[in-house]
Amino acid sequence: MWARLLRIPRPYLYAGILFFASMGAYAINAQPFDLILLLVLGLLGLRHLRHHPHLAVDQAFRPDARIWAPTLTRAPS
């Protein structure tokens, strides 16, 4: 089911994510400050992605083996 979401064109998918994130941020406190904070953090993330793409890709899509290796091994019986 979740894999079918990837068939949605990216602009529509991103617009939907932005819409629901904005609705959720505003619904919690009904304060415009929450929407401004969401916008500022999103712009900071976009700036980081554009100026340091190697860091963003490495951290988001290539987890460190030292972190995941202990979780993938069997516990002693």
CSV table of C-alpha atoms in Angstrom, one decimal, residues 4-58:
chain,number,residue,atom,x,y,z
A,4,ARG,CA,1.8,2.9,-4.3
A,5,LEU,CA,2.2,6.4,-2.9
A,6,LEU,CA,5.5,6.6,-4.8
A,7,ARG,CA,3.5,6.5,-8.0
A,8,ILE,CA,2.2,10.0,-7.3
A,9,PRO,CA,4.1,12.7,-9.1
A,10,ARG,CA,6.6,14.3,-6.8
A,11,PRO,CA,5.2,17.9,-7.0
A,12,TYR,CA,1.8,16.6,-5.9
A,13,LEU,CA,3.3,14.4,-3.2
A,14,TYR,CA,5.4,17.3,-1.8
A,15,ALA,CA,2.4,19.7,-1.9
A,16,GLY,CA,0.3,17.2,0.0
A,17,ILE,CA,3.0,16.7,2.6
A,18,LEU,CA,3.4,20.5,3.0
A,19,PHE,CA,-0.4,20.9,3.3
A,20,PHE,CA,-0.8,18.3,6.0
A,21,ALA,CA,2.3,19.5,7.9
A,22,SER,CA,1.0,23.0,7.9
A,23,MET,CA,-2.4,21.9,9.0
A,24,GLY,CA,-0.9,19.9,11.8
A,25,ALA,CA,1.3,22.7,12.9
A,26,TYR,CA,-1.5,25.2,13.0
A,27,ALA,CA,-4.0,22.8,14.6
A,28,ILE,CA,-1.9,22.2,17.7
A,29,ASN,CA,-2.0,25.8,19.0
A,30,ALA,CA,-3.8,27.8,16.3
A,31,GLN,CA,-0.9,30.3,16.4
A,32,PRO,CA,0.6,31.8,13.2
A,33,PHE,CA,4.0,31.5,14.9
A,34,ASP,CA,3.9,27.7,14.4
A,35,LEU,CA,3.5,28.2,10.7
A,36,ILE,CA,6.3,30.7,10.6
A,37,LEU,CA,8.5,28.3,12.5
A,38,LEU,CA,7.6,25.5,10.1
A,39,LEU,CA,8.5,27.8,7.2
A,40,VAL,CA,11.8,28.9,8.7
A,41,LEU,CA,12.9,25.4,9.6
A,42,GLY,CA,12.0,24.2,6.1
A,43,LEU,CA,14.0,27.0,4.5
A,44,LEU,CA,17.0,26.1,6.7
A,45,GLY,CA,16.7,22.5,5.6
A,46,LEU,CA,16.5,23.5,2.0
A,47,ARG,CA,19.5,25.8,2.3
A,48,HIS,CA,21.5,23.0,4.0
A,49,LEU,CA,20.5,20.6,1.2
A,50,ARG,CA,21.6,23.0,-1.5
A,51,HIS,CA,24.9,24.0,0.1
A,52,HIS,CA,25.9,20.6,1.6
A,53,PRO,CA,24.2,17.9,-0.5
A,54,HIS,CA,26.8,15.3,0.3
A,55,LEU,CA,26.1,15.6,4.0
A,56,ALA,CA,22.3,15.4,3.6
A,57,VAL,CA,22.5,12.4,1.4
A,58,ASP,CA,25.0,10.6,3.5
